Coordinates of C-alpha atoms in Angstrom, one line a residue:
Chain P
X1 CA 0.1 0.0 -0.1
X2 CA 3.1 2.1 -0.1
X3 CA 5.7 3.0 -2.8
X4 CA 8.2 5.8 -3.8
X5 CA 9.1 7.1 -7.3
X6 CA 11.5 9.5 -8.7
X7 CA 10.8 11.1 -11.8
X8 CA 12.9 14.1 -13.8
X9 CA 11.7 17.0 -15.4
X10 CA 11.8 17.5 -19.4
X11 CA 12.4 20.2 -21.8
X12 CA 10.2 19.9 -25.4
X13 CA 12.1 20.3 -28.4
X14 CA 9.2 20.3 -30.7
X15 CA 6.6 21.8 -28.5
X16 CA 3.2 20.5 -27.1
X17 CA 1.2 23.9 -27.8
X18 CA -2.6 23.2 -27.7
X19 CA -5.0 20.8 -26.5
X20 CA -7.6 19.0 -28.5
X21 CA -9.7 17.5 -25.2
X22 CA -9.3 19.7 -21.9
X23 CA -10.6 17.1 -19.8
X24 CA -8.5 14.0 -20.9
X25 CA -5.5 16.4 -21.7
X26 CA -5.1 15.2 -25.4
X27 CA -2.7 17.5 -27.6
X28 CA -3.4 18.6 -30.9
X29 CA 0.2 17.8 -32.0
X30 CA 3.0 15.2 -31.1
X31 CA 5.9 16.5 -29.2
X32 CA 9.4 15.6 -28.6
X33 CA 11.7 16.0 -25.4
X34 CA 14.7 15.5 -23.4
X35 CA 14.4 14.5 -19.7
X36 CA 17.1 16.0 -17.9
X37 CA 19.4 14.9 -15.1
X38 CA 19.4 17.9 -12.9
X39 CA 15.9 18.5 -11.6
X40 CA 13.6 15.9 -10.3
X41 CA 10.4 15.1 -7.8
X42 CA 10.6 12.2 -5.2
X43 CA 7.1 11.2 -4.2
X44 CA 5.8 8.6 -1.7
X45 CA 2.3 7.5 -1.8
X46 CA 0.5 5.4 1.2
X47 CA -3.0 4.4 0.9
X48 CA -4.5 3.8 4.2
X49 CA -8.0 2.8 5.2
X50 CA -8.1 4.9 8.2
X51 CA -7.3 8.1 6.5
X52 CA -11.0 10.2 5.8
X53 CA -9.1 12.4 3.2
X54 CA -6.1 12.5 1.1
X55 CA -3.2 14.5 2.5
X56 CA -0.7 16.2 0.6
X57 CA 2.9 17.3 1.7
X58 CA 5.0 19.0 -0.4
X59 CA 8.8 19.5 0.7
X60 CA 7.6 18.8 4.2
X61 CA 4.9 21.0 4.4
X62 CA 1.1 19.9 4.3
X63 CA -0.9 21.8 1.5
X64 CA -4.0 23.7 1.5
X65 CA -7.5 22.6 0.2
X66 CA -6.6 23.6 -3.5
X67 CA -3.5 22.0 -3.9
X68 CA -4.6 19.0 -2.2
X69 CA -7.9 19.0 -4.3
X70 CA -5.4 18.6 -7.5
X71 CA -3.8 15.5 -6.1
X72 CA -6.9 14.1 -5.0
X73 CA -8.5 14.3 -8.7
X74 CA -5.4 12.7 -10.2
X75 CA -5.5 9.8 -7.3
X76 CA -9.0 9.3 -8.5
X77 CA -8.0 8.1 -11.7
X78 CA -5.7 5.5 -9.9
X79 CA -8.6 4.3 -7.7
X80 CA -10.9 3.8 -10.6
X81 CA -8.3 1.7 -12.2
X82 CA -8.6 -0.5 -9.3
X83 CA -11.9 0.2 -7.8
X84 CA -10.2 1.0 -4.5
X85 CA -11.9 3.7 -2.7
X86 CA -9.0 4.4 0.2
X87 CA -7.5 7.7 0.5
X88 CA -3.8 8.1 0.7
X89 CA -0.9 10.3 2.0
X90 CA 1.3 12.0 -0.4
X91 CA 4.7 13.0 0.0
X92 CA 6.8 14.7 -2.5
X93 CA 9.9 16.3 -2.4
X94 CA 10.6 18.8 -5.3
X95 CA 14.1 19.0 -6.5
X96 CA 12.9 21.6 -9.1
X97 CA 13.5 24.9 -7.8
X98 CA 11.1 27.7 -9.2
X99 CA 14.0 29.7 -10.1
X100 CA 15.3 27.1 -12.4
X101 CA 12.9 27.9 -15.3
X102 CA 11.3 24.4 -15.4
X103 CA 7.6 23.7 -14.5
X104 CA 7.8 20.9 -11.7
X105 CA 4.4 19.6 -13.0
X106 CA 5.9 17.2 -15.5
X107 CA 8.1 15.7 -12.7
X108 CA 5.6 15.7 -10.3
X109 CA 2.9 14.3 -11.8
X110 CA 5.2 11.3 -13.4
X111 CA 6.5 10.7 -10.1
X112 CA 2.7 10.4 -8.6
X113 CA 1.4 8.2 -11.2
X114 CA 4.4 5.9 -10.7
X115 CA 4.2 5.7 -7.1
X116 CA 0.5 6.0 -6.5
X117 CA -0.3 2.9 -9.2
X118 CA 2.6 1.3 -7.3
X119 CA 1.3 1.4 -3.9
X120 CA -2.1 0.1 -5.0
X121 CA -0.5 -3.0 -6.4
X122 CA -0.8 -1.9 -10.3
X123 CA 2.1 -2.9 -12.4
X124 CA 1.6 -0.5 -15.2
X125 CA 4.0 -0.6 -18.3
X126 CA 5.6 2.6 -19.5
X127 CA 2.5 3.0 -21.9
X128 CA 0.1 2.8 -19.4
X129 CA 2.0 4.9 -16.9
X130 CA 2.5 7.3 -19.4
X131 CA -1.2 7.7 -20.0
X132 CA -1.9 8.0 -16.5
X133 CA 0.7 10.5 -15.7
X134 CA -0.9 12.8 -18.8
X135 CA -4.3 13.0 -16.9
X136 CA -2.2 15.5 -14.3
X137 CA -0.2 17.4 -16.9
X138 CA 0.3 16.7 -20.3
X139 CA 4.3 17.3 -20.4
X140 CA 4.4 14.5 -17.4
X141 CA 3.6 11.7 -19.9
X142 CA 7.0 12.3 -21.5
X143 CA 8.8 12.1 -18.0
X144 CA 8.4 8.4 -17.7
X145 CA 11.2 7.8 -19.9
X146 CA 14.7 9.0 -20.3
X147 CA 16.9 10.6 -22.9
X148 CA 14.8 11.4 -26.1
X149 CA 11.1 11.2 -26.1
X150 CA 8.2 11.5 -28.3
X151 CA 4.6 12.0 -27.0
X152 CA 2.4 10.7 -29.7
X153 CA -0.8 12.8 -29.7
X154 CA -3.1 9.9 -30.9
X155 CA -6.3 10.2 -32.9
X156 CA -8.8 8.1 -30.5
X157 CA -11.5 10.3 -28.7
X158 CA -11.0 8.4 -25.4
X159 CA -6.8 9.3 -25.3
X160 CA -6.2 5.8 -25.4
X161 CA -3.7 6.1 -28.2
X162 CA -1.9 9.4 -26.5
X163 CA 1.3 8.6 -24.7
X164 CA 4.8 8.7 -24.7
X165 CA 7.5 6.5 -26.3
X166 CA 11.4 6.4 -25.9
X167 CA 12.8 7.3 -28.8
X168 CA 16.9 7.4 -27.7
X169 CA 18.3 6.2 -24.3
X170 CA 20.0 9.3 -22.6
X171 CA 23.4 7.5 -22.7
X172 CA 23.1 7.3 -26.5
X173 CA 23.6 11.0 -27.4
X174 CA 24.9 13.6 -24.7
X175 CA 24.0 17.1 -25.3
X176 CA 24.3 19.9 -23.2
X177 CA 21.4 22.1 -22.2
X178 CA 21.5 25.4 -20.5
X179 CA 18.5 27.1 -18.6
X180 CA 19.2 30.6 -18.7
X181 CA 17.6 32.7 -16.1
X182 CA 16.9 36.4 -16.6
X183 CA 15.7 39.1 -14.3
X184 CA 12.1 38.9 -14.9
X185 CA 8.5 39.8 -13.4
X186 CA 5.9 37.1 -12.8
X187 CA 4.7 34.9 -15.8
X188 CA 1.5 37.0 -16.9
X189 CA -0.4 34.5 -19.2
X190 CA 0.0 30.9 -17.8
X191 CA 0.9 28.1 -20.5
X192 CA -2.5 26.7 -19.7
X193 CA -4.4 29.8 -20.5
X194 CA -2.1 31.0 -23.2
X195 CA -2.5 27.7 -25.1
X196 CA -6.3 27.6 -25.0
X197 CA -6.3 31.1 -26.1
X198 CA -3.9 30.4 -28.8
X199 CA -5.9 27.5 -30.3
X200 CA -9.3 29.4 -29.8
X201 CA -8.4 32.7 -31.8
X202 CA -5.0 32.4 -33.6
X203 CA -5.1 32.8 -37.4
X204 CA -1.5 31.2 -37.1
X205 CA -2.8 27.8 -35.4
X206 CA -3.4 25.9 -38.4
X207 CA -0.1 26.6 -39.9
X208 CA 1.5 25.8 -36.7
X209 CA 0.0 22.2 -36.8
X210 CA 1.0 21.6 -40.2
X211 CA 4.6 22.8 -39.8
X212 CA 5.1 21.1 -36.4
X213 CA 4.5 17.8 -37.7
X214 CA 7.1 18.1 -40.5
X215 CA 9.4 19.5 -37.7
X216 CA 8.7 16.7 -35.5
X217 CA 9.8 14.4 -38.5
X218 CA 12.9 16.2 -39.2
X219 CA 14.0 16.3 -35.6
X220 CA 13.4 12.5 -35.3
X221 CA 15.4 12.1 -38.4
X222 CA 18.0 14.3 -37.0
X223 CA 18.3 12.3 -33.9
X224 CA 18.5 9.2 -35.6
X225 CA 21.6 10.5 -37.6
X226 CA 23.1 12.3 -34.7
X227 CA 22.9 15.4 -36.7
X228 CA 23.3 17.8 -34.2
X229 CA 23.0 21.1 -36.6
X230 CA 19.7 19.6 -38.2
X231 CA 18.1 19.0 -34.8
X232 CA 19.4 22.4 -33.4
X233 CA 17.8 24.4 -36.5
X234 CA 14.7 22.6 -36.2
X235 CA 14.3 23.0 -32.7
X236 CA 15.0 26.8 -33.0
X237 CA 12.6 27.2 -35.6
X238 CA 9.7 25.0 -34.0
X239 CA 10.3 27.3 -30.8
X240 CA 9.9 30.7 -32.8
X241 CA 6.9 29.3 -34.5
X242 CA 4.9 28.5 -31.3
X243 CA 5.8 32.1 -30.2
X244 CA 4.7 33.6 -33.4
X245 CA 1.3 32.1 -32.7
X246 CA 0.6 33.8 -29.5
X247 CA 1.0 37.2 -31.3
X248 CA -2.1 36.3 -33.5
X249 CA -4.0 35.4 -30.6
X250 CA -7.1 37.8 -29.6
X251 CA -5.9 39.4 -27.6
X252 CA -2.4 39.0 -28.7
X253 CA 0.1 38.2 -26.1
X254 CA 3.9 37.2 -25.9
X255 CA 6.2 35.6 -23.4
X256 CA 9.1 37.4 -24.5
X257 CA 11.3 40.0 -22.7
X258 CA 13.8 42.6 -23.5
X259 CA 16.5 40.1 -22.1
X260 CA 15.2 37.2 -24.2
X261 CA 15.9 38.9 -27.2
X262 CA 19.3 39.7 -25.8
X263 CA 20.2 36.1 -25.3
X264 CA 18.7 34.8 -28.6
X265 CA 20.9 37.4 -30.3
X266 CA 23.9 36.1 -28.5
X267 CA 23.2 32.6 -29.5
X268 CA 22.7 33.5 -32.9
X269 CA 25.8 35.8 -32.9
X270 CA 27.6 32.6 -31.4
X271 CA 26.5 30.6 -34.4
X272 CA 27.8 33.0 -36.8
X273 CA 31.4 32.4 -35.4
X274 CA 30.6 28.9 -36.3
X275 CA 29.5 27.5 -32.8
X276 CA 26.5 25.3 -32.9
X277 CA 23.8 26.4 -30.4
X278 CA 20.4 26.9 -30.3
X279 CA 17.7 28.2 -28.4
X280 CA 14.0 27.1 -27.1
X281 CA 11.8 29.1 -25.1
X282 CA 8.8 27.7 -23.3
X283 CA 5.5 29.7 -22.0
X284 CA 7.8 32.2 -20.2
X285 CA 10.5 34.6 -20.6
X286 CA 13.7 32.4 -20.0
X287 CA 15.7 30.9 -22.7
X288 CA 17.3 27.2 -22.8
X289 CA 20.1 26.9 -24.9
X290 CA 21.2 23.5 -26.6
X291 CA 24.7 22.7 -27.6
X292 CA 27.1 19.8 -27.8
X293 CA 29.0 19.1 -24.5
X294 CA 32.5 20.2 -26.1
X295 CA 31.1 23.7 -26.5
X296 CA 29.2 23.8 -23.1
X297 CA 32.1 26.0 -21.4
X298 CA 32.4 28.4 -24.2
X299 CA 28.5 28.9 -24.4
X300 CA 28.2 29.3 -20.4
X301 CA 30.9 32.0 -20.4
X302 CA 29.5 33.9 -23.1
X303 CA 26.0 34.0 -21.9
X304 CA 27.4 34.3 -18.1
X305 CA 28.6 37.7 -19.3
X306 CA 25.2 39.3 -20.4
X307 CA 24.1 41.6 -17.4
X308 CA 20.5 40.5 -17.5
X309 CA 21.4 36.9 -17.0
X310 CA 20.7 35.9 -13.6
X311 CA 21.8 32.5 -13.2
X312 CA 22.6 29.4 -15.5
X313 CA 21.7 25.8 -15.0
X314 CA 23.5 23.1 -17.1
X315 CA 21.7 20.1 -17.7
X316 CA 22.1 17.0 -19.8
X317 CA 19.9 14.0 -20.4
X318 CA 18.6 12.4 -17.9
X319 CA 16.9 9.0 -16.7
X320 CA 13.1 8.0 -16.7
X321 CA 11.2 6.7 -13.9
X322 CA 12.7 4.8 -10.9
X323 CA 11.5 3.1 -7.7
X324 CA 13.1 3.7 -4.4
Chain D
X1 CA 8.6 70.0 -69.6
X2 CA 9.5 71.2 -66.0
X3 CA 7.6 70.4 -62.8
X4 CA 8.0 70.5 -59.0
X5 CA 6.1 68.2 -56.9
X6 CA 5.8 67.5 -52.7
X7 CA 4.7 64.4 -51.3
X8 CA 4.4 63.3 -47.8
X9 CA 5.5 60.1 -46.1
X10 CA 2.8 57.8 -44.5
X11 CA 2.3 55.0 -41.9
X12 CA 0.6 51.9 -42.5
X13 CA -1.9 50.9 -39.8
X14 CA -2.9 48.0 -41.8
X15 CA 0.3 46.8 -43.3
X16 CA 1.3 46.1 -46.7
X17 CA 3.4 42.6 -46.3
X18 CA 3.6 40.7 -49.4
X19 CA 3.6 40.8 -53.2
X20 CA 1.5 38.9 -55.7
X21 CA 3.6 40.5 -58.4
X22 CA 7.0 41.5 -57.9
X23 CA 7.8 43.4 -61.2
X24 CA 4.6 45.4 -61.0
X25 CA 4.6 45.7 -57.2
X26 CA 1.3 44.1 -56.9
X27 CA 0.1 43.3 -53.1
X28 CA -1.4 40.2 -51.7
X29 CA -3.1 42.3 -49.3
X30 CA -5.0 45.7 -49.2
X31 CA -3.5 48.3 -46.7
X32 CA -4.5 51.4 -44.8
X33 CA -2.3 54.2 -43.9
X34 CA -2.0 57.8 -42.3
X35 CA -0.3 60.2 -44.6
X36 CA 2.0 62.2 -42.1
X37 CA 2.7 66.1 -41.9
X38 CA 6.3 66.3 -40.7
X39 CA 8.4 64.5 -43.4
X40 CA 8.2 64.9 -47.4
X41 CA 9.9 64.9 -50.3
X42 CA 10.3 67.7 -52.9
X43 CA 11.1 66.6 -56.2
X44 CA 11.6 68.8 -59.5
X45 CA 11.7 66.7 -63.0
X46 CA 12.8 68.7 -66.4
X47 CA 12.8 66.6 -69.5
X48 CA 15.5 67.8 -72.1
X49 CA 16.1 66.6 -75.5
X50 CA 19.8 67.6 -75.2
X51 CA 20.3 65.3 -72.3
X52 CA 21.9 61.8 -73.1
X53 CA 21.2 60.2 -70.0
X54 CA 19.0 60.7 -66.8
X55 CA 20.8 62.6 -64.3
X56 CA 19.7 62.5 -60.4
X57 CA 20.5 64.8 -57.7
X58 CA 19.5 63.7 -54.2
X59 CA 20.0 66.6 -51.6
X60 CA 22.0 68.7 -53.9
X61 CA 24.4 65.8 -54.6
X62 CA 24.6 64.0 -58.1
X63 CA 24.2 60.4 -57.3
X64 CA 26.0 57.3 -58.8
X65 CA 24.9 54.6 -61.5
X66 CA 22.8 52.4 -59.2
X67 CA 20.6 55.0 -57.6
X68 CA 20.3 56.8 -60.9
X69 CA 19.4 53.6 -62.6
X70 CA 16.2 53.2 -60.2
X71 CA 15.1 56.5 -61.1
X72 CA 15.6 56.1 -64.6
X73 CA 13.8 52.6 -64.6
X74 CA 10.6 54.6 -63.1
X75 CA 10.8 57.4 -65.4
X76 CA 10.7 54.7 -68.3
X77 CA 7.1 53.9 -67.1
X78 CA 6.2 57.9 -67.7
X79 CA 7.9 58.1 -70.8
X80 CA 5.9 54.9 -72.2
X81 CA 3.0 56.5 -71.3
X82 CA 3.8 59.4 -73.7
X83 CA 5.8 57.9 -76.2
X84 CA 8.4 60.3 -75.0
X85 CA 12.1 59.5 -75.4
X86 CA 14.0 62.4 -73.6
X87 CA 15.9 62.1 -70.6
X88 CA 15.4 64.1 -67.5
X89 CA 17.2 65.9 -64.7
X90 CA 15.7 64.7 -61.4
X91 CA 16.2 66.9 -58.3
X92 CA 15.1 65.8 -55.0
X93 CA 15.3 67.2 -51.6
X94 CA 14.2 64.6 -49.1
X95 CA 13.1 66.1 -46.0
X96 CA 12.9 62.3 -44.4
X97 CA 15.6 61.8 -41.8
X98 CA 17.0 58.5 -42.1
X99 CA 17.0 58.9 -38.2
X100 CA 13.2 59.5 -38.2
X101 CA 12.4 55.8 -38.9
X102 CA 10.5 56.1 -42.0
X103 CA 11.4 55.1 -45.4
X104 CA 11.6 57.8 -47.6
X105 CA 10.6 55.6 -50.9
X106 CA 7.0 56.3 -50.3
X107 CA 7.3 60.0 -50.5
X108 CA 10.1 60.1 -53.0
X109 CA 8.4 58.1 -55.5
X110 CA 5.0 59.7 -55.1
X111 CA 6.8 63.0 -55.7
X112 CA 8.6 61.6 -58.6
X113 CA 5.3 60.2 -60.1
X114 CA 3.8 63.5 -59.6
X115 CA 6.4 65.6 -61.1
X116 CA 7.5 63.6 -63.9
X117 CA 4.2 63.1 -65.2
X118 CA 3.1 66.7 -65.1
X119 CA 6.6 67.8 -66.5
X120 CA 5.5 65.5 -69.5
X121 CA 2.0 67.5 -69.9
X122 CA 0.2 64.2 -68.5
X123 CA -2.8 65.3 -66.4
X124 CA -3.1 62.2 -64.6
X125 CA -5.8 61.9 -61.9
X126 CA -5.5 60.4 -58.3
X127 CA -6.0 57.2 -59.4
X128 CA -3.7 57.1 -62.2
X129 CA -1.0 58.8 -60.2
X130 CA -1.1 56.2 -57.6
X131 CA -0.6 53.4 -59.8
X132 CA 2.4 55.1 -61.3
X133 CA 3.6 55.7 -57.8
X134 CA 3.2 52.1 -57.0
X135 CA 5.6 51.0 -59.6
X136 CA 8.3 52.6 -57.8
X137 CA 7.7 51.5 -54.1
X138 CA 4.3 49.9 -53.1
X139 CA 3.9 52.4 -50.2
X140 CA 4.4 55.2 -52.6
X141 CA 0.8 54.9 -54.1
X142 CA -0.7 55.7 -50.6
X143 CA 1.2 58.8 -50.5
X144 CA -0.6 60.5 -53.2
X145 CA -3.5 61.5 -50.7
X146 CA -3.7 63.0 -47.4
X147 CA -5.0 61.8 -44.3
X148 CA -6.3 57.8 -44.0
X149 CA -5.9 56.3 -47.1
X150 CA -6.5 52.9 -48.5
X151 CA -4.7 50.9 -51.1
X152 CA -6.8 48.4 -52.7
X153 CA -4.9 45.5 -53.6
X154 CA -7.0 44.9 -56.7
X155 CA -7.4 41.4 -58.4
X156 CA -6.2 41.9 -62.0
X157 CA -3.2 40.7 -63.6
X158 CA -2.0 43.8 -65.3
X159 CA -2.4 46.0 -61.6
X160 CA -4.9 48.2 -63.1
X161 CA -7.3 47.9 -60.4
X162 CA -4.5 47.9 -57.8
X163 CA -4.2 51.6 -56.3
X164 CA -5.0 53.8 -53.3
X165 CA -8.1 55.7 -52.5
X166 CA -8.7 58.5 -50.0
X167 CA -11.1 57.5 -46.9
X168 CA -10.9 60.4 -44.6
X169 CA -9.4 64.0 -45.2
X170 CA -6.3 64.9 -42.6
X171 CA -8.4 67.5 -41.0
X172 CA -11.4 65.4 -40.4
X173 CA -9.9 63.5 -37.6
X174 CA -6.8 64.4 -36.0
X175 CA -4.4 62.1 -34.1
X176 CA -1.1 61.9 -32.8
X177 CA 1.6 59.6 -34.2
X178 CA 4.8 59.6 -32.1
X179 CA 8.0 57.8 -33.8
X180 CA 10.2 56.5 -31.2
X181 CA 13.7 56.1 -32.2
X182 CA 16.0 53.4 -30.3
X183 CA 19.3 53.0 -30.3
X184 CA 20.0 50.2 -32.8
X185 CA 22.2 48.4 -35.1
X186 CA 21.7 48.2 -39.1
X187 CA 18.7 46.8 -40.1
X188 CA 19.5 43.0 -41.0
X189 CA 16.6 42.2 -43.4
X190 CA 15.0 44.8 -45.9
X191 CA 11.6 44.9 -45.9
X192 CA 11.6 43.8 -49.7
X193 CA 13.5 40.7 -48.9
X194 CA 11.7 40.1 -45.5
X195 CA 8.2 40.0 -47.3
X196 CA 9.3 37.8 -50.1
X197 CA 10.9 35.2 -47.7
X198 CA 7.8 35.2 -45.4
X199 CA 5.4 35.2 -48.8
X200 CA 7.1 32.1 -49.8
X201 CA 8.4 30.2 -46.6
X202 CA 6.1 31.2 -43.8
X203 CA 3.2 28.9 -42.8
X204 CA 1.4 31.7 -41.3
X205 CA 1.0 33.5 -44.3
X206 CA -2.3 32.4 -45.3
X207 CA -3.8 33.1 -41.6
X208 CA -1.8 36.8 -42.0
X209 CA -4.1 37.3 -45.5
X210 CA -7.4 36.2 -43.8
X211 CA -7.1 38.2 -40.8
X212 CA -5.8 41.4 -42.5
X213 CA -8.5 41.4 -44.6
X214 CA -11.0 41.3 -41.7
X215 CA -8.8 43.8 -39.7
X216 CA -8.7 46.3 -42.6
X217 CA -13.0 46.2 -42.5
X218 CA -12.7 46.6 -39.0
X219 CA -10.3 49.6 -39.1
X220 CA -12.5 51.3 -41.9
X221 CA -15.5 50.8 -39.6
X222 CA -13.4 52.6 -36.8
X223 CA -12.4 55.4 -39.0
X224 CA -16.2 55.8 -40.0
X225 CA -17.4 56.0 -36.4
X226 CA -14.3 58.0 -34.9
X227 CA -13.7 55.2 -32.5
X228 CA -10.4 55.6 -31.7
X229 CA -10.1 52.4 -29.2
X230 CA -11.3 50.2 -32.0
X231 CA -8.9 51.8 -34.4
X232 CA -6.1 51.3 -32.0
X233 CA -7.1 47.9 -31.0
X234 CA -7.0 46.7 -34.6
X235 CA -3.6 48.3 -35.7
X236 CA -1.9 46.9 -32.8
X237 CA -3.0 43.4 -33.5
X238 CA -2.3 43.8 -37.3
X239 CA 1.2 45.0 -36.5
X240 CA 1.7 42.0 -34.2
X241 CA 0.6 39.4 -36.7
X242 CA 2.9 40.9 -39.4
X243 CA 5.8 40.5 -36.8
X244 CA 4.7 36.9 -36.2
X245 CA 4.6 35.8 -40.0
X246 CA 8.5 36.4 -39.8
X247 CA 9.1 34.0 -37.2
X248 CA 7.5 31.4 -39.4
X249 CA 9.6 32.1 -42.3
X250 CA 12.7 29.8 -43.3
X251 CA 14.9 30.9 -42.0
X252 CA 13.1 32.8 -39.0
X253 CA 13.8 36.2 -38.6
X254 CA 12.6 38.9 -36.6
X255 CA 12.8 42.9 -36.7
X256 CA 12.4 43.5 -32.7
X257 CA 15.3 44.2 -30.6
X258 CA 15.2 44.5 -26.7
X259 CA 14.1 48.1 -26.7
X260 CA 11.3 47.5 -28.7
X261 CA 9.9 45.4 -26.3
X262 CA 10.6 48.0 -23.5
X263 CA 8.4 50.3 -25.7
X264 CA 5.7 48.1 -26.2
X265 CA 5.3 47.0 -22.5
X266 CA 5.6 50.8 -21.7
X267 CA 2.6 51.7 -23.9
X268 CA 0.5 48.7 -22.8
X269 CA 1.4 49.8 -19.0
X270 CA -0.1 53.3 -20.1
X271 CA -3.5 51.7 -21.4
X272 CA -3.8 49.7 -18.2
X273 CA -3.8 52.9 -16.7
X274 CA -6.8 53.9 -18.9
X275 CA -4.7 56.2 -21.5
X276 CA -5.6 55.1 -25.2
X277 CA -2.1 54.4 -26.9
X278 CA -1.3 51.8 -29.3
X279 CA 1.9 50.5 -31.1
X280 CA 2.7 49.8 -34.6
X281 CA 6.0 48.5 -35.8
X282 CA 7.2 48.3 -39.4
X283 CA 10.1 46.1 -40.9
X284 CA 12.7 47.6 -38.4
X285 CA 13.0 48.0 -34.4
X286 CA 11.6 51.1 -33.7
X287 CA 8.1 51.7 -32.8
X288 CA 5.2 54.1 -33.6
X289 CA 2.8 55.1 -31.0
X290 CA -0.6 56.3 -31.9
X291 CA -2.8 58.4 -29.6
X292 CA -5.1 60.9 -29.4
X293 CA -4.0 64.6 -29.1
X294 CA -5.0 65.4 -25.8
X295 CA -2.8 62.4 -24.7
X296 CA 0.4 63.3 -26.8
X297 CA 2.2 65.1 -24.0
X298 CA 1.9 62.3 -21.5
X299 CA 2.8 59.6 -23.8
X300 CA 5.6 61.5 -25.2
X301 CA 7.0 62.2 -21.6
X302 CA 6.6 58.8 -20.2
X303 CA 8.4 57.3 -23.4
X304 CA 11.1 59.9 -23.1
X305 CA 12.0 58.7 -19.9
X306 CA 13.0 55.2 -21.3
X307 CA 17.0 55.0 -21.5
X308 CA 17.2 53.2 -24.5
X309 CA 14.9 55.8 -26.5
X310 CA 17.0 58.1 -28.6
X311 CA 14.6 60.4 -30.1
X312 CA 10.7 60.8 -30.4
X313 CA 9.3 62.7 -33.6
X314 CA 5.5 63.9 -32.9
X315 CA 3.7 63.6 -36.3
X316 CA -0.1 64.5 -37.1
X317 CA -2.1 63.7 -40.3
X318 CA -0.6 65.4 -43.3
X319 CA -1.6 66.3 -46.9
X320 CA -1.5 64.5 -50.4
X321 CA 0.6 65.7 -53.5
X322 CA 0.7 69.3 -54.2
X323 CA 2.5 71.1 -57.1
X324 CA 4.9 73.9 -56.5

């Protein structure tokens, strides 16, 4: 009735941007990510018949109604699989500092899916675990696996074919991912809200879907051939396209800040000097820079000289789910 | 055989962004502009049978082969209308400082069209003059008229229905247009090249065309109703959409610089305080801010406090072509 699991966060190279079903969290396009080594969540779940409600501890602190309700809603999906009615104590240690520029929902729900299903005696394979994690947060379905991972969007109404698959082990191709944190105000538009508004109102959304499908194919080809330039160009183009769609939304919005453009400019300048480094940007102002390990030091030093850069976290491909 | 004409520059509120015919300069979408009072070109053209070539003076200085060849190509269109074969001396005074953030091609070709056709004894009406100016530079066709002007894209292959029409006289609705100049490096991608790459490669171009058609209708409705908020929201959305299309081009590019985002942020902040001001941005990093005359001083002072702002030019609706 008790289990502990550990899951790492991931960074999308081909972005998940838009849902076709809000309730089941089904995406409009397939996406591609790298699971990272540096940031993770460890979660213990214990079901107990004596409990009269779910209890949620985050980093040792008992959380209030709203946050616990989210965890409960997720546990309901697991309980439904076994017909169980017991409540649980969930205890999470989140090693994803907010200041690191990664959402903790991906590693959080992946670890919760793994720990809670194991605690109830379910032996879910990666595919089933991925589908379960997806119900908590879309990108969590990719954190089940290590290395390069594809989330296949699926076409079925019930979401049974929408899950992640591993496409290259973390050890098979080492890359450097630098998370570049800038001085910034609070994010104004949450990604959930931003993608919804974009799907509903942006005249660029059809173009996004068509282009992303093609870019995913190219990115997978690049991974297969270990062609870093091809991968880098593709992921950077994909990120720019995602951000373009938000400028077409009604009302329009954008996640970029002045320092975001400074970092893009710096990376493109490095590239004009022959160093292969590429940017990707999620639903916020921070920039992630992808390069090859041999160039990591040079990229770090160059970015670190920019005044508006607050901190840089250097990550590499990390592992999938593990049980402790 | 000699005539002098004066034409003012204009700023697009609904952007001209993409050609369907490069040679005839026919646009893929209709556009809407305000002719401005502050910046203009004065051009004298004199045809003379003793000349063996065209000669071009700009601001009192005789120009070289490349620039003169452009003027000659334009004069060929006029000569063709009359069957004339004489060469001309063209003398232009350009009161559009490069540092003011406006292309001088609009006022330049509008003045050249008016002066050269008059010098050859042609009495072209506004429509014919607009079509002629268009052959030099697309946006020049709008500078024939003062105030608010629409360039109707037309549908014919030969361009005979692609010309500007006046939609509201300069005196009928006064607005303030602040051209905000930032410290910036040389423009990397010329607008001609940028729009071409966008039309050919951006998956967002279809969305742009559809949205722009609708936004033009709304903008014209707003002008008819003198609804500044409706006009402002529409022109800002249209500018963001134009810039979004470039992020989808292959390779992607963008005209914004860090200070561009600072100014957008400042204007949106003013708006959150209830002051109606809106931005538009052409193929470069500078921003134009549109507001009502009563708010002009407050907007000027607020923008002027931004460190990266180098200079601000305050314009108002100006007149169309005149002969001197």
